[in-house]
PDB file of C-alpha atoms in Angstrom:
ATOM      1  CA  MET A  28     -44.007 -88.004  85.661  1.00  0.00           C
ATOM      2  CA  ASN A  29     -40.299 -87.380  85.131  1.00  0.00           C
ATOM      3  CA  ALA A  30     -37.659 -85.118  86.610  1.00  0.00           C
ATOM      4  CA  MET A  31     -34.105 -84.449  85.530  1.00  0.00           C
ATOM      5  CA  ILE A  32     -31.439 -83.132  87.856  1.00  0.00           C
ATOM      6  CA  VAL A  33     -28.547 -81.439  86.057  1.00  0.00           C
ATOM      7  CA  VAL A  34     -25.579 -81.023  88.372  1.00  0.00           C
ATOM      8  CA  GLU A  35     -22.076 -79.611  88.344  1.00  0.00           C
ATOM      9  CA  SER A  36     -19.793 -80.872  91.092  1.00  0.00           C
ATOM     10  CA  SER A  37     -16.142 -80.007  91.734  1.00  0.00           C
ATOM     11  CA  PHE A  38     -15.401 -82.244  94.725  1.00  0.00           C
ATOM     12  CA  GLY A  39     -18.384 -84.630  94.702  1.00  0.00           C
ATOM     13  CA  ASN A  40     -20.375 -82.817  97.377  1.00  0.00           C
ATOM     14  CA  THR A  41     -22.887 -81.214  95.014  1.00  0.00           C
ATOM     15  CA  LEU A  42     -23.350 -84.538  93.222  1.00  0.00           C
ATOM     16  CA  ALA A  43     -24.039 -86.219  96.576  1.00  0.00           C
ATOM     17  CA  VAL A  44     -26.676 -83.558  97.293  1.00  0.00           C
ATOM     18  CA  ALA A  45     -28.218 -84.123  93.833  1.00  0.00           C
ATOM     19  CA  ARG A  46     -28.506 -87.852  94.527  1.00  0.00           C
ATOM     20  CA  ALA A  47     -30.110 -87.185  97.923  1.00  0.00           C
ATOM     21  CA  VAL A  48     -32.585 -84.755  96.317  1.00  0.00           C
ATOM     22  CA  ALA A  49     -33.330 -87.467  93.747  1.00  0.00           C
ATOM     23  CA  ASP A  50     -34.045 -89.950  96.562  1.00  0.00           C
ATOM     24  CA  GLY A  51     -36.650 -87.638  98.075  1.00  0.00           C
ATOM     25  CA  LEU A  52     -38.127 -86.557  94.762  1.00  0.00           C
ATOM     26  CA  GLY A  53     -38.224 -90.176  93.605  1.00  0.00           C
ATOM     27  CA  GLN A  54     -41.215 -90.784  95.876  1.00  0.00           C
ATOM     28  CA  TYR A  55     -43.250 -88.665  93.463  1.00  0.00           C
ATOM     29  CA  MET A  56     -41.708 -89.206  90.032  1.00  0.00           C
ATOM     30  CA  THR A  57     -38.965 -90.907  88.086  1.00  0.00           C
ATOM     31  CA  VAL A  58     -35.696 -89.001  88.453  1.00  0.00           C
ATOM     32  CA  ASP A  59     -32.669 -88.942  86.155  1.00  0.00           C
ATOM     33  CA  VAL A  60     -29.488 -87.364  87.566  1.00  0.00           C
ATOM     34  CA  ARG A  61     -27.162 -86.033  84.838  1.00  0.00           C
ATOM     35  CA  GLU A  62     -23.797 -84.420  85.300  1.00  0.00           C
ATOM     36  CA  VAL A  63     -23.783 -81.181  83.330  1.00  0.00           C
ATOM     37  CA  GLU A  64     -21.271 -82.332  80.722  1.00  0.00           C
ATOM     38  CA  VAL A  65     -23.743 -84.995  79.501  1.00  0.00           C
ATOM     39  CA  ALA A  66     -26.966 -83.039  80.025  1.00  0.00           C
ATOM     40  CA  PRO A  67     -29.125 -82.595  76.923  1.00  0.00           C
ATOM     41  CA  LEU A  68     -29.813 -79.132  75.534  1.00  0.00           C
ATOM     42  CA  ASN A  69     -33.373 -80.116  74.634  1.00  0.00           C
ATOM     43  CA  VAL A  70     -34.969 -81.062  77.923  1.00  0.00           C
ATOM     44  CA  GLY A  71     -38.159 -81.841  76.001  1.00  0.00           C
ATOM     45  CA  GLU A  72     -41.665 -82.842  76.908  1.00  0.00           C
ATOM     46  CA  ALA A  73     -40.486 -86.017  78.648  1.00  0.00           C
ATOM     47  CA  VAL A  74     -39.144 -83.937  81.570  1.00  0.00           C
ATOM     48  CA  ASP A  75     -41.818 -82.394  83.775  1.00  0.00           C
ATOM     49  CA  LEU A  76     -39.414 -80.880  86.297  1.00  0.00           C
ATOM     50  CA  LEU A  77     -35.832 -79.710  85.813  1.00  0.00           C
ATOM     51  CA  VAL A  78     -33.668 -79.281  88.910  1.00  0.00           C
ATOM     52  CA  VAL A  79     -30.269 -77.608  88.428  1.00  0.00           C
ATOM     53  CA  GLY A  80     -27.503 -77.540  91.014  1.00  0.00           C
ATOM     54  CA  GLY A  81     -23.925 -76.396  91.271  1.00  0.00           C
ATOM     55  CA  PRO A  82     -21.285 -75.232  93.714  1.00  0.00           C
ATOM     56  CA  THR A  83     -21.018 -71.598  94.715  1.00  0.00           C
ATOM     57  CA  HIS A  84     -17.701 -70.224  93.458  1.00  0.00           C
ATOM     58  CA  ALA A  85     -16.685 -66.586  93.838  1.00  0.00           C
ATOM     59  CA  LEU A  86     -20.160 -65.442  94.931  1.00  0.00           C
ATOM     60  CA  GLY A  87     -22.143 -67.231  92.190  1.00  0.00           C
ATOM     61  CA  MET A  88     -22.027 -69.906  89.524  1.00  0.00           C
ATOM     62  CA  SER A  89     -18.617 -71.313  88.714  1.00  0.00           C
ATOM     63  CA  LYS A  90     -16.561 -69.903  85.856  1.00  0.00           C
ATOM     64  CA  PRO A  91     -13.833 -71.637  83.839  1.00  0.00           C
ATOM     65  CA  ALA A  92     -11.127 -70.089  86.042  1.00  0.00           C
ATOM     66  CA  THR A  93     -12.776 -71.130  89.324  1.00  0.00           C
ATOM     67  CA  ARG A  94     -13.387 -74.649  87.950  1.00  0.00           C
ATOM     68  CA  ARG A  95      -9.689 -74.905  87.032  1.00  0.00           C
ATOM     69  CA  GLU A  96      -8.728 -73.827  90.561  1.00  0.00           C
ATOM     70  CA  ALA A  97     -11.102 -76.410  92.054  1.00  0.00           C
ATOM     71  CA  ALA A  98      -9.761 -79.114  89.716  1.00  0.00           C
ATOM     72  CA  GLN A  99      -6.209 -78.317  90.841  1.00  0.00           C
ATOM     73  CA  GLN A 100      -7.244 -78.480  94.510  1.00  0.00           C
ATOM     74  CA  ALA A 101      -8.899 -81.857  93.866  1.00  0.00           C
ATOM     75  CA  GLY A 102      -5.868 -83.148  91.957  1.00  0.00           C
ATOM     76  CA  HIS A 103      -7.764 -83.444  88.666  1.00  0.00           C
ATOM     77  CA  PRO A 104      -6.498 -82.492  85.187  1.00  0.00           C
ATOM     78  CA  ALA A 105      -6.359 -78.752  84.518  1.00  0.00           C
ATOM     79  CA  SER A 106      -8.763 -79.014  81.565  1.00  0.00           C
ATOM     80  CA  VAL A 107     -12.285 -78.804  82.886  1.00  0.00           C
ATOM     81  CA  PRO A 108     -15.614 -79.333  81.134  1.00  0.00           C
ATOM     82  CA  PRO A 109     -18.216 -76.569  80.840  1.00  0.00           C
ATOM     83  CA  GLY A 110     -20.315 -75.997  83.921  1.00  0.00           C
ATOM     84  CA  VAL A 111     -23.913 -75.126  84.725  1.00  0.00           C
ATOM     85  CA  ARG A 112     -23.286 -71.490  83.740  1.00  0.00           C
ATOM     86  CA  GLU A 113     -22.382 -72.438  80.156  1.00  0.00           C
ATOM     87  CA  TRP A 114     -25.133 -75.048  79.945  1.00  0.00           C
ATOM     88  CA  LEU A 115     -27.766 -72.484  80.941  1.00  0.00           C
ATOM     89  CA  GLU A 116     -26.249 -69.843  78.632  1.00  0.00           C
ATOM     90  CA  SER A 117     -26.635 -72.306  75.739  1.00  0.00           C
ATOM     91  CA  ALA A 118     -30.402 -71.866  76.305  1.00  0.00           C
ATOM     92  CA  PRO A 119     -31.688 -75.383  76.915  1.00  0.00           C
ATOM     93  CA  THR A 120     -35.275 -75.751  75.697  1.00  0.00           C
ATOM     94  CA  GLY A 121     -38.397 -77.487  76.932  1.00  0.00           C
ATOM     95  CA  ILE A 122     -38.226 -76.310  80.558  1.00  0.00           C
ATOM     96  CA  LEU A 123     -41.577 -75.675  82.240  1.00  0.00           C
ATOM     97  CA  TRP A 124     -41.170 -76.341  85.983  1.00  0.00           C
ATOM     98  CA  ALA A 125     -37.798 -75.936  87.668  1.00  0.00           C
ATOM     99  CA  ALA A 126     -35.862 -75.679  90.920  1.00  0.00           C
ATOM    100  CA  ALA A 127     -32.297 -74.696  91.830  1.00  0.00           C
ATOM    101  CA  PHE A 128     -29.831 -75.596  94.560  1.00  0.00           C
ATOM    102  CA  ASP A 129     -26.182 -75.068  95.390  1.00  0.00           C
ATOM    103  CA  THR A 130     -23.497 -76.027  97.838  1.00  0.00           C
ATOM    104  CA  LYS A 131     -21.625 -73.342  99.701  1.00  0.00           C
ATOM    105  CA  ILE A 132     -19.231 -72.979 102.595  1.00  0.00           C
ATOM    106  CA  ASN A 133     -20.740 -73.278 106.076  1.00  0.00           C
ATOM    107  CA  LYS A 134     -19.874 -69.860 107.471  1.00  0.00           C
ATOM    108  CA  ARG A 135     -22.245 -67.581 109.318  1.00  0.00           C
ATOM    109  CA  TRP A 136     -22.554 -65.104 106.470  1.00  0.00           C
ATOM    110  CA  VAL A 137     -21.162 -65.832 103.057  1.00  0.00           C
ATOM    111  CA  PRO A 138     -22.403 -63.598 100.248  1.00  0.00           C
ATOM    112  CA  GLY A 139     -23.477 -64.903  96.898  1.00  0.00           C
ATOM    113  CA  SER A 140     -25.274 -68.029  95.810  1.00  0.00           C
ATOM    114  CA  ALA A 141     -25.023 -70.170  92.711  1.00  0.00           C
ATOM    115  CA  ALA A 142     -28.605 -71.315  93.375  1.00  0.00           C
ATOM    116  CA  ARG A 143     -29.997 -67.780  93.134  1.00  0.00           C
ATOM    117  CA  ALA A 144     -28.073 -67.170  89.898  1.00  0.00           C
ATOM    118  CA  ILE A 145     -29.249 -70.515  88.493  1.00  0.00           C
ATOM    119  CA  ALA A 146     -32.847 -69.701  89.424  1.00  0.00           C
ATOM    120  CA  GLN A 147     -32.611 -66.303  87.749  1.00  0.00           C
ATOM    121  CA  GLN A 148     -31.322 -67.912  84.549  1.00  0.00           C
ATOM    122  CA  LEU A 149     -34.061 -70.580  84.662  1.00  0.00           C
ATOM    123  CA  ARG A 150     -36.684 -67.822  84.929  1.00  0.00           C
ATOM    124  CA  ARG A 151     -35.137 -66.075  81.906  1.00  0.00           C
ATOM    125  CA  LEU A 152     -35.552 -69.338  80.002  1.00  0.00           C
ATOM    126  CA  GLY A 153     -39.271 -69.289  80.826  1.00  0.00           C
ATOM    127  CA  ALA A 154     -39.347 -71.756  83.706  1.00  0.00           C
ATOM    128  CA  VAL A 155     -41.673 -71.472  86.687  1.00  0.00           C
ATOM    129  CA  LEU A 156     -39.791 -72.116  89.938  1.00  0.00           C
ATOM    130  CA  VAL A 157     -41.537 -74.633  92.159  1.00  0.00           C
ATOM    131  CA  LEU A 158     -39.567 -73.668  95.285  1.00  0.00           C
ATOM    132  CA  ASP A 159     -37.151 -70.917  96.257  1.00  0.00           C
ATOM    133  CA  PRO A 160     -33.482 -71.709  95.562  1.00  0.00           C
ATOM    134  CA  GLU A 161     -31.836 -73.784  98.305  1.00  0.00           C
ATOM    135  CA  SER A 162     -28.263 -73.890  99.634  1.00  0.00           C
ATOM    136  CA  PHE A 163     -26.625 -76.927 101.219  1.00  0.00           C
ATOM    137  CA  ARG A 164     -23.528 -76.409 103.348  1.00  0.00           C
ATOM    138  CA  VAL A 165     -20.028 -77.841 103.119  1.00  0.00           C
ATOM    139  CA  THR A 166     -17.529 -77.539 105.981  1.00  0.00           C
ATOM    140  CA  ALA A 167     -14.631 -76.414 103.757  1.00  0.00           C
ATOM    141  CA  THR A 168     -13.993 -75.642 100.095  1.00  0.00           C
ATOM    142  CA  SER A 169     -13.481 -79.305  99.229  1.00  0.00           C
ATOM    143  CA  GLY A 170     -16.045 -80.577 101.739  1.00  0.00           C
ATOM    144  CA  PRO A 171     -17.262 -82.661 103.316  1.00  0.00           C
ATOM    145  CA  LEU A 172     -20.915 -81.748 103.570  1.00  0.00           C
ATOM    146  CA  ALA A 173     -21.945 -80.385 106.953  1.00  0.00           C
ATOM    147  CA  ALA A 174     -23.677 -82.816 109.300  1.00  0.00           C
ATOM    148  CA  GLY A 175     -27.284 -83.493 108.353  1.00  0.00           C
ATOM    149  CA  GLU A 176     -27.129 -81.894 104.900  1.00  0.00           C
ATOM    150  CA  LEU A 177     -27.829 -85.101 102.948  1.00  0.00           C
ATOM    151  CA  ASP A 178     -30.932 -85.723 105.068  1.00  0.00           C
ATOM    152  CA  ARG A 179     -31.980 -82.115 104.519  1.00  0.00           C
ATOM    153  CA  ALA A 180     -31.445 -82.556 100.763  1.00  0.00           C
ATOM    154  CA  ARG A 181     -33.679 -85.665 100.786  1.00  0.00           C
ATOM    155  CA  ARG A 182     -36.374 -83.724 102.627  1.00  0.00           C
ATOM    156  CA  TRP A 183     -36.027 -80.831 100.157  1.00  0.00           C
ATOM    157  CA  GLY A 184     -36.507 -83.340  97.323  1.00  0.00           C
ATOM    158  CA  GLU A 185     -39.647 -84.658  99.051  1.00  0.00           C
ATOM    159  CA  HIS A 186     -40.911 -81.090  99.498  1.00  0.00           C
ATOM    160  CA  LEU A 187     -40.231 -80.447  95.829  1.00  0.00           C
ATOM    161  CA  GLY A 188     -42.287 -83.513  94.889  1.00  0.00           C
ATOM    162  CA  LYS A 189     -45.129 -82.470  97.193  1.00  0.00           C
ATOM    163  CA  SER A 190     -45.054 -78.944  95.765  1.00  0.00           C
ATOM    164  CA  MET A 191     -45.294 -80.338  92.231  1.00  0.00           C
ATOM    165  CA  ALA A 192     -48.266 -82.439  93.341  1.00  0.00           C
ATOM    166  CA  LEU A 193     -49.953 -79.320  94.759  1.00  0.00           C
ATOM    167  CA  THR A 194     -49.551 -77.500  91.449  1.00  0.00           C
ATOM    168  CA  GLY A 195     -51.519 -80.280  89.793  1.00  0.00           C
ATOM    169  CA  ALA A 196     -48.548 -81.017  87.551  1.00  0.00           C
ATOM    170  CA  VAL A 197     -47.920 -84.366  89.205  1.00  0.00           C
ATOM    171  CA  GLU A 198     -50.243 -87.095  90.417  1.00  0.00           C
ATOM    172  CA  THR A 199     -48.996 -88.537  93.693  1.00  0.00           C
ATOM    173  CA  GLN A 200     -48.129 -92.221  93.789  1.00  0.00           C
ATOM    174  CA  HIS A 201     -49.428 -92.658  97.372  1.00  0.00           C
TER     175      HIS A 201
END
């Protein structure tokens, strides 16, 4: 069985989470992590599970303006590639099972979630969500990730793999 993780990352934190999720999920299936700018629009039959992740910007998925601001903060060129929002709006095909995650600032109550918006868009594309959307915390806008978040991301990936096994979509390798 195969999974693809499509990720948008401004400062590297969301990409680190995607790789940790892949480590946990990799116990159950082969996992391919793709940054959004090289993600295929036809997910196809070869992908049993699509996981999409991105940073929370301005209460939801990033927009060109918020990506430019993040690129400036990170010292990157002002021209930024399309993000998860545009990739999902381009209506990728072949998605059956899916999951969504984001990174967001580690404050007691911060409204908005890219993961919830991603999940909503995945449902519109016909996907069945395996788990509820998940948020992983960063200590500041540019990071780093809060203590323990990479371990939590690995465990979430494991839980995702176990949940797929329970649906009967995946045979466990154990």
